[in-house]
mmCIF file of C-alpha atoms and ligand atoms in Angstrom:
data_model
loop_
_atom_site.group_PDB
_atom_site.id
_atom_site.type_symbol
_atom_site.label_atom_id
_atom_site.label_comp_id
_atom_site.label_asym_id
_atom_site.label_seq_id
_atom_site.Cartn_x
_atom_site.Cartn_y
_atom_site.Cartn_z
ATOM 1 C CA MET C 24 72.426 46.500 119.082
ATOM 2 C CA PRO C 25 71.591 50.029 118.863
ATOM 3 C CA LEU C 26 72.317 51.649 115.344
ATOM 4 C CA VAL C 27 75.765 52.252 114.292
ATOM 5 C CA SER C 28 77.206 55.334 112.664
ATOM 6 C CA ALA C 29 78.903 55.106 108.994
ATOM 7 C CA ALA C 30 81.858 55.657 110.605
ATOM 8 C CA GLN C 31 81.626 52.829 112.376
ATOM 9 C CA VAL C 32 81.402 50.571 109.094
ATOM 10 C CA LEU C 33 82.515 52.262 106.157
ATOM 11 C CA PRO C 34 86.573 53.116 106.736
ATOM 12 C CA GLN C 35 87.354 49.810 107.686
ATOM 13 C CA ALA C 36 85.108 48.127 104.494
ATOM 14 C CA ARG C 37 87.386 50.166 102.405
ATOM 15 C CA ARG C 38 90.855 49.462 104.264
ATOM 16 C CA ARG C 39 89.679 45.897 104.150
ATOM 17 C CA GLY C 40 88.735 45.418 100.627
ATOM 18 C CA TYR C 41 84.772 45.015 100.941
ATOM 19 C CA ALA C 42 81.709 47.088 100.574
ATOM 20 C CA VAL C 43 78.311 47.243 102.624
ATOM 21 C CA GLY C 44 75.181 47.393 100.840
ATOM 22 C CA ALA C 45 72.900 50.124 101.452
ATOM 23 C CA PHE C 46 69.891 48.494 101.052
ATOM 24 C CA SER C 47 66.552 50.858 100.064
ATOM 25 C CA ILE C 48 63.336 49.986 102.645
ATOM 26 C CA HIS C 49 59.944 50.848 101.921
ATOM 27 C CA THR C 50 57.752 48.282 104.033
ATOM 28 C CA PRO C 51 58.567 46.740 107.366
ATOM 29 C CA GLU C 52 58.439 43.333 105.624
ATOM 30 C CA MET C 53 61.587 44.597 103.710
ATOM 31 C CA VAL C 54 63.149 46.315 106.787
ATOM 32 C CA ASP C 55 62.771 42.040 108.201
ATOM 33 C CA ALA C 56 64.380 40.755 104.709
ATOM 34 C CA VAL C 57 67.818 42.795 105.071
ATOM 35 C CA PHE C 58 67.928 42.062 108.902
ATOM 36 C CA ALA C 59 66.942 38.311 108.111
ATOM 37 C CA ALA C 60 70.152 38.003 105.198
ATOM 38 C CA GLY C 61 72.501 40.036 107.174
ATOM 39 C CA GLU C 62 72.198 37.946 110.214
ATOM 40 C CA ARG C 63 72.506 34.499 108.204
ATOM 41 C CA LEU C 64 75.482 35.810 106.806
ATOM 42 C CA GLN C 65 76.974 37.951 109.632
ATOM 43 C CA SER C 66 77.219 40.910 107.762
ATOM 44 C CA PRO C 67 77.408 44.496 108.242
ATOM 45 C CA LEU C 68 73.941 46.749 107.170
ATOM 46 C CA ILE C 69 73.024 49.750 105.858
ATOM 47 C CA LEU C 70 69.438 50.355 105.646
ATOM 48 C CA GLN C 71 68.226 53.300 103.523
ATOM 49 C CA VAL C 72 65.478 55.584 103.829
ATOM 50 C CA GLY C 73 65.230 57.569 100.334
ATOM 51 C CA ARG C 74 62.430 59.829 99.104
ATOM 52 C CA ARG C 75 60.036 57.415 97.901
ATOM 53 C CA ALA C 76 59.708 56.134 101.450
ATOM 54 C CA VAL C 77 59.478 59.236 102.845
ATOM 55 C CA GLN C 78 56.336 60.615 100.957
ATOM 56 C CA GLN C 79 54.885 57.362 100.971
ATOM 57 C CA SER C 80 55.631 56.499 104.799
ATOM 58 C CA GLY C 81 57.057 59.328 106.243
ATOM 59 C CA VAL C 82 60.694 59.545 107.553
ATOM 60 C CA GLU C 83 59.797 59.010 111.274
ATOM 61 C CA GLU C 84 57.466 55.665 110.756
ATOM 62 C CA ALA C 85 60.193 54.618 107.786
ATOM 63 C CA CYS C 86 62.918 55.128 110.347
ATOM 64 C CA ALA C 87 61.436 53.973 113.535
ATOM 65 C CA TRP C 88 60.488 50.485 111.283
ATOM 66 C CA VAL C 89 64.546 50.412 111.001
ATOM 67 C CA ARG C 90 65.180 51.580 114.425
ATOM 68 C CA ARG C 91 62.976 48.504 116.177
ATOM 69 C CA ARG C 92 64.513 45.958 114.369
ATOM 70 C CA ALA C 93 67.970 46.903 114.481
ATOM 71 C CA ALA C 94 67.304 46.944 118.659
ATOM 72 C CA ARG C 95 66.801 43.152 118.329
ATOM 73 C CA SER C 96 69.524 42.355 115.955
ATOM 74 C CA PRO C 97 73.040 41.029 116.639
ATOM 75 C CA VAL C 98 74.586 42.698 113.418
ATOM 76 C CA PRO C 99 75.754 46.343 113.240
ATOM 77 C CA ALA C 100 73.034 48.378 111.293
ATOM 78 C CA VAL C 101 73.611 51.912 110.211
ATOM 79 C CA LEU C 102 70.135 54.068 109.209
ATOM 80 C CA HIS C 103 70.962 55.885 106.250
ATOM 81 C CA LEU C 104 68.960 59.014 104.524
ATOM 82 C CA ASP C 105 69.536 58.699 100.911
ATOM 83 C CA HIS C 106 69.724 61.732 98.417
ATOM 84 C CA ALA C 107 68.228 64.433 100.647
ATOM 85 C CA LEU C 108 67.762 67.298 98.340
ATOM 86 C CA ASP C 109 67.688 70.382 101.328
ATOM 87 C CA LEU C 110 68.641 71.019 105.169
ATOM 88 C CA GLY C 111 64.829 70.620 106.044
ATOM 89 C CA ALA C 112 64.803 66.903 104.896
ATOM 90 C CA ILE C 113 68.257 66.308 106.597
ATOM 91 C CA LEU C 114 66.954 67.488 109.806
ATOM 92 C CA ARG C 115 63.953 65.351 110.055
ATOM 93 C CA GLY C 116 65.977 62.341 109.410
ATOM 94 C CA LEU C 117 68.411 63.065 111.931
ATOM 95 C CA ARG C 118 65.372 63.760 114.449
ATOM 96 C CA ALA C 119 64.012 60.651 113.236
ATOM 97 C CA GLY C 120 67.561 58.737 114.379
ATOM 98 C CA CYS C 121 69.127 58.659 110.876
ATOM 99 C CA THR C 122 72.990 57.697 111.847
ATOM 100 C CA SER C 123 74.513 58.451 108.185
ATOM 101 C CA VAL C 124 73.007 61.117 105.465
ATOM 102 C CA MET C 125 73.534 61.948 102.086
ATOM 103 C CA TYR C 126 72.747 65.227 100.632
ATOM 104 C CA ASP C 127 72.359 65.329 97.080
ATOM 105 C CA GLY C 128 73.420 69.006 95.225
ATOM 106 C CA SER C 129 74.248 66.828 92.482
ATOM 107 C CA ASP C 130 71.931 69.381 89.997
ATOM 108 C CA LEU C 131 72.975 72.451 91.561
ATOM 109 C CA PRO C 132 76.120 74.522 90.151
ATOM 110 C CA LEU C 133 79.331 73.366 91.645
ATOM 111 C CA GLU C 134 79.638 76.486 93.944
ATOM 112 C CA GLU C 135 76.275 75.961 95.226
ATOM 113 C CA ASN C 136 76.481 72.280 95.480
ATOM 114 C CA VAL C 137 80.116 73.096 97.671
ATOM 115 C CA ARG C 138 78.100 75.774 99.874
ATOM 116 C CA ARG C 139 75.074 73.511 100.484
ATOM 117 C CA THR C 140 77.211 70.567 101.192
ATOM 118 C CA SER C 141 79.706 72.340 103.879
ATOM 119 C CA GLU C 142 76.557 73.941 105.639
ATOM 120 C CA ILE C 143 75.010 70.578 105.792
ATOM 121 C CA VAL C 144 78.331 69.097 107.014
ATOM 122 C CA ALA C 145 78.354 71.620 109.836
ATOM 123 C CA THR C 146 75.130 70.694 111.163
ATOM 124 C CA CYS C 147 75.622 66.761 110.918
ATOM 125 C CA HIS C 148 79.122 66.955 112.123
ATOM 126 C CA ALA C 149 77.657 69.095 115.308
ATOM 127 C CA VAL C 150 75.718 66.149 116.502
ATOM 128 C CA ASP C 151 78.196 63.539 114.983
ATOM 129 C CA VAL C 152 76.714 62.356 112.185
ATOM 130 C CA PRO C 153 78.663 61.458 108.929
ATOM 131 C CA VAL C 154 77.361 63.070 105.491
ATOM 132 C CA GLU C 155 77.666 61.215 102.336
ATOM 133 C CA ALA C 156 77.805 63.736 99.029
ATOM 134 C CA GLU C 157 77.978 63.652 95.265
ATOM 135 C CA VAL C 158 80.051 64.811 92.560
ATOM 136 C CA GLY C 159 79.035 64.986 88.680
ATOM 137 C CA ARG C 160 75.692 63.801 88.148
ATOM 138 C CA MET C 161 74.052 60.636 87.640
ATOM 139 C CA SER C 162 71.414 59.618 85.112
ATOM 140 C CA GLY C 163 68.489 57.703 85.257
ATOM 141 C CA VAL C 164 65.422 57.238 87.527
ATOM 142 C CA GLU C 165 65.592 58.062 91.227
ATOM 143 C CA ASP C 166 62.244 58.289 93.329
ATOM 144 C CA ASP C 167 60.271 61.628 91.974
ATOM 145 C CA LEU C 168 63.500 62.252 89.588
ATOM 146 C CA THR C 169 64.643 61.421 86.149
ATOM 147 C CA VAL C 170 68.058 62.660 84.723
ATOM 148 C CA GLU C 171 68.630 61.740 81.015
ATOM 149 C CA GLU C 172 71.688 60.404 79.889
ATOM 150 C CA ALA C 173 72.402 63.501 78.300
ATOM 151 C CA GLU C 174 72.147 65.588 81.549
ATOM 152 C CA GLY C 175 74.649 63.233 83.559
ATOM 153 C CA ARG C 176 78.004 64.542 83.934
ATOM 154 C CA LEU C 177 81.177 62.252 85.481
ATOM 155 C CA ALA C 178 83.147 63.160 88.226
ATOM 156 C CA THR C 179 86.537 63.694 87.971
ATOM 157 C CA ALA C 180 89.672 63.094 90.443
ATOM 158 C CA GLU C 181 90.432 66.981 90.492
ATOM 159 C CA LEU C 182 87.126 67.619 91.298
ATOM 160 C CA CYS C 183 86.346 65.178 93.915
ATOM 161 C CA VAL C 184 89.542 66.609 95.589
ATOM 162 C CA ARG C 185 88.335 70.016 95.649
ATOM 163 C CA PHE C 186 85.160 68.983 96.445
ATOM 164 C CA VAL C 187 86.015 66.792 99.633
ATOM 165 C CA GLN C 188 88.332 69.586 101.056
ATOM 166 C CA GLU C 189 86.079 72.532 100.668
ATOM 167 C CA THR C 190 83.001 70.308 102.102
ATOM 168 C CA GLY C 191 84.757 68.282 104.732
ATOM 169 C CA CYS C 192 82.384 65.358 103.668
ATOM 170 C CA ASP C 193 83.034 62.295 105.172
ATOM 171 C CA VAL C 194 81.729 59.753 102.251
ATOM 172 C CA LEU C 195 81.826 60.449 98.379
ATOM 173 C CA ALA C 196 79.478 59.327 95.779
ATOM 174 C CA PRO C 197 81.089 60.207 92.285
ATOM 175 C CA ALA C 198 79.222 59.802 89.398
ATOM 176 C CA VAL C 199 81.376 56.778 87.298
ATOM 177 C CA GLY C 200 78.979 55.885 84.815
ATOM 178 C CA SER C 201 76.248 53.700 86.720
ATOM 179 C CA VAL C 202 72.870 54.422 86.636
ATOM 180 C CA HIS C 203 69.946 55.120 89.061
ATOM 181 C CA GLY C 204 67.269 52.209 88.005
ATOM 182 C CA LEU C 205 66.750 49.036 85.526
ATOM 183 C CA GLY C 206 66.194 49.187 82.048
ATOM 184 C CA GLN C 207 68.267 51.364 80.383
ATOM 185 C CA GLY C 208 70.830 48.490 79.450
ATOM 186 C CA VAL C 209 73.997 47.633 81.230
ATOM 187 C CA PRO C 210 75.929 50.374 82.515
ATOM 188 C CA HIS C 211 79.328 51.317 81.249
ATOM 189 C CA LEU C 212 80.906 51.846 84.336
ATOM 190 C CA ARG C 213 84.292 53.517 84.272
ATOM 191 C CA LEU C 214 86.394 51.540 86.569
ATOM 192 C CA ASP C 215 89.512 53.858 85.007
ATOM 193 C CA LEU C 216 87.824 56.896 86.635
ATOM 194 C CA LEU C 217 86.915 55.210 89.967
ATOM 195 C CA THR C 218 90.765 53.964 90.423
ATOM 196 C CA SER C 219 91.876 57.567 89.612
ATOM 197 C CA ILE C 220 89.694 58.853 92.337
ATOM 198 C CA ALA C 221 90.555 56.459 94.851
ATOM 199 C CA ALA C 222 94.083 57.180 94.085
ATOM 200 C CA VAL C 223 93.725 60.542 95.248
ATOM 201 C CA VAL C 224 90.532 60.253 98.179
ATOM 202 C CA ASP C 225 90.960 58.129 100.998
ATOM 203 C CA LEU C 226 87.505 58.580 102.209
ATOM 204 C CA PRO C 227 84.819 55.668 101.533
ATOM 205 C CA LEU C 228 83.521 55.593 98.252
ATOM 206 C CA VAL C 229 80.181 54.896 97.369
ATOM 207 C CA LEU C 230 78.402 53.145 94.071
ATOM 208 C CA HIS C 231 74.972 54.437 93.611
ATOM 209 C CA GLY C 232 72.386 52.350 91.065
ATOM 210 C CA GLY C 233 73.811 49.061 92.097
ATOM 211 C CA SER C 234 70.391 47.074 90.869
ATOM 212 C CA GLY C 235 71.292 45.357 87.678
ATOM 213 C CA LEU C 236 75.018 45.590 88.116
ATOM 214 C CA ASP C 237 76.813 42.100 87.621
ATOM 215 C CA PRO C 238 79.381 40.336 89.862
ATOM 216 C CA GLN C 239 82.273 41.419 87.722
ATOM 217 C CA GLN C 240 81.631 44.829 87.554
ATOM 218 C CA LEU C 241 81.291 45.097 91.309
ATOM 219 C CA ALA C 242 84.205 43.454 92.086
ATOM 220 C CA GLY C 243 86.204 45.798 90.265
ATOM 221 C CA ALA C 244 84.514 48.743 91.354
ATOM 222 C CA ILE C 245 85.401 47.092 95.104
ATOM 223 C CA ARG C 246 88.978 46.429 94.377
ATOM 224 C CA ALA C 247 89.157 49.966 92.898
ATOM 225 C CA GLY C 248 88.049 51.516 96.338
ATOM 226 C CA VAL C 249 83.898 51.341 96.582
ATOM 227 C CA ALA C 250 82.804 50.821 100.097
ATOM 228 C CA LYS C 251 79.212 51.101 100.046
ATOM 229 C CA VAL C 252 77.040 50.073 97.279
ATOM 230 C CA ASN C 253 73.207 51.217 97.040
ATOM 231 C CA VAL C 254 71.048 48.515 95.810
ATOM 232 C CA ASP C 255 66.975 49.760 95.286
ATOM 233 C CA THR C 256 65.165 49.208 92.130
ATOM 234 C CA GLU C 257 65.927 45.347 92.150
ATOM 235 C CA LEU C 258 64.607 44.869 95.753
ATOM 236 C CA ARG C 259 61.082 46.714 94.810
ATOM 237 C CA ARG C 260 61.092 44.284 91.798
ATOM 238 C CA THR C 261 61.609 41.730 93.767
ATOM 239 C CA PHE C 262 58.966 42.143 96.288
ATOM 240 C CA VAL C 263 56.211 43.145 93.805
ATOM 241 C CA GLN C 264 57.027 40.280 91.369
ATOM 242 C CA ALA C 265 57.091 37.667 94.631
ATOM 243 C CA LEU C 266 53.904 39.160 96.059
ATOM 244 C CA GLY C 267 51.884 38.949 92.585
ATOM 245 C CA GLN C 268 52.926 35.692 92.644
ATOM 246 C CA ALA C 269 52.266 34.958 96.255
ATOM 247 C CA LEU C 270 48.683 36.175 95.679
ATOM 248 C CA GLU C 271 47.461 33.728 93.100
ATOM 249 C CA VAL C 272 47.487 31.689 95.878
ATOM 250 C CA PHE C 273 46.682 33.778 98.813
ATOM 251 C CA ALA C 274 44.293 36.008 97.615
ATOM 252 C CA PRO C 275 41.380 33.384 96.542
ATOM 253 C CA ARG C 276 41.975 32.515 100.420
ATOM 254 C CA ASP C 277 41.757 36.326 101.704
ATOM 255 C CA ASP C 278 44.985 35.565 103.605
ATOM 256 C CA PRO C 279 47.382 38.350 103.795
ATOM 257 C CA ARG C 280 50.534 37.424 105.864
ATOM 258 C CA PRO C 281 51.637 34.366 104.164
ATOM 259 C CA ALA C 282 51.791 36.658 100.723
ATOM 260 C CA LEU C 283 53.977 39.043 102.459
ATOM 261 C CA LEU C 284 55.967 36.311 103.939
ATOM 262 C CA ALA C 285 56.951 34.981 100.575
ATOM 263 C CA ALA C 286 57.838 38.776 99.479
ATOM 264 C CA GLU C 287 59.800 39.296 102.268
ATOM 265 C CA SER C 288 61.767 35.998 101.868
ATOM 266 C CA ALA C 289 62.339 36.407 97.799
ATOM 267 C CA VAL C 290 64.056 40.099 99.179
ATOM 268 C CA ALA C 291 66.043 38.506 101.709
ATOM 269 C CA GLU C 292 67.428 36.141 99.000
ATOM 270 C CA GLN C 293 68.526 38.946 96.718
ATOM 271 C CA VAL C 294 69.631 40.888 99.332
ATOM 272 C CA ALA C 295 71.924 37.857 100.620
ATOM 273 C CA LEU C 296 72.982 37.411 97.033
ATOM 274 C CA ARG C 297 74.350 40.786 96.966
ATOM 275 C CA ILE C 298 76.387 40.576 100.249
ATOM 276 C CA GLY C 299 77.742 37.937 98.415
ATOM 277 C CA HIS C 300 78.928 39.656 95.572
ATOM 278 C CA PHE C 301 80.347 42.822 98.132
ATOM 279 C CA GLY C 302 82.423 40.434 100.224
ATOM 280 C CA SER C 303 81.076 41.778 103.261
ATOM 281 C CA ALA C 304 79.725 38.403 104.674
ATOM 282 C CA GLY C 305 81.352 37.503 108.175
ATOM 283 C CA HIS C 306 82.439 41.375 108.673
ATOM 284 C CA ALA C 307 80.030 41.702 111.473
ATOM 285 C CA ARG C 308 82.500 42.256 114.179
ATOM 286 C CA ASP C 309 85.065 44.291 112.128
HETATM 287 O O1 G3H X 1 70.542 55.768 96.274
HETATM 288 C C1 G3H X 1 70.026 54.807 95.853
HETATM 289 C C2 G3H X 1 70.466 53.801 94.803
HETATM 290 O O2 G3H X 1 71.591 54.638 93.885
HETATM 291 C C3 G3H X 1 69.543 53.122 93.931
HETATM 292 O O3 G3H X 1 69.677 52.696 92.758
HETATM 293 O O4 G3H X 1 67.674 51.695 92.335
HETATM 294 O O5 G3H X 1 69.550 51.614 90.569
HETATM 295 O O6 G3H X 1 69.435 50.185 92.499
HETATM 296 P P1 G3H X 1 69.193 51.464 91.973
HETATM 297 ZN ZN1 ZN X 2 71.366 56.827 94.136
#
């Protein structure tokens, strides 16, 4: 089916108490893996293109992989541009067919983040594309950007209300203690903070830094109002580890395709596991 907008999947996810996985893709095999898992479990999907994929493959190319695969899929899929840092990147994402975008002004002073987010919301709404924005600042490693723990800032409920009112954004990603990347230990998710934000903001909330979070943490976050969970690092790690193992068998035979397929099916299993944790299986027709 044609791509759908985030506005067609996220509000009902929040209402009905599940989250839709936003899976970062970096190769055509990863796109196929996400669709294979979503189709097997009848789940709505979000495939996201972040700065690493944009730098390595180009936004046009990465989005084309998703558009082409979505066209022959029976499950609804959103094509999301993740962590865009300026209007130029957003416009290129829109031209490449994104049906959802995230503007990340979280490293700017608040007033400037509000000003730029509002400008981007006006632009994207003119072509009916919803905008996700970040309040507070997450720590960790996101593509080409490392934010030390001490530089991180948690969101507050008051700040979120003001930010939503002043920017008109459609989807909100508050910094609530999750961390980008793997390897900094188990993050301390502030479910109390998430609950207080969800009590005063009825937009779908996004949890970034999904890699490595355990099912209990995720269930608590989804109960508190999270409708979208972003997952990147663990999928990249799964892909390269499975590829490495498969190459031990297939490299001596000079046979690339079976090695790539082994990596693809390992990613599909990981995505399926996450769809189970997010509770979105069986919701493809909501
Ligand atoms: O926007 C992307 C995510 O927040 C990914 O975080 O690499 O920790 O899964 P992650
Ligand atoms: Zn993120």
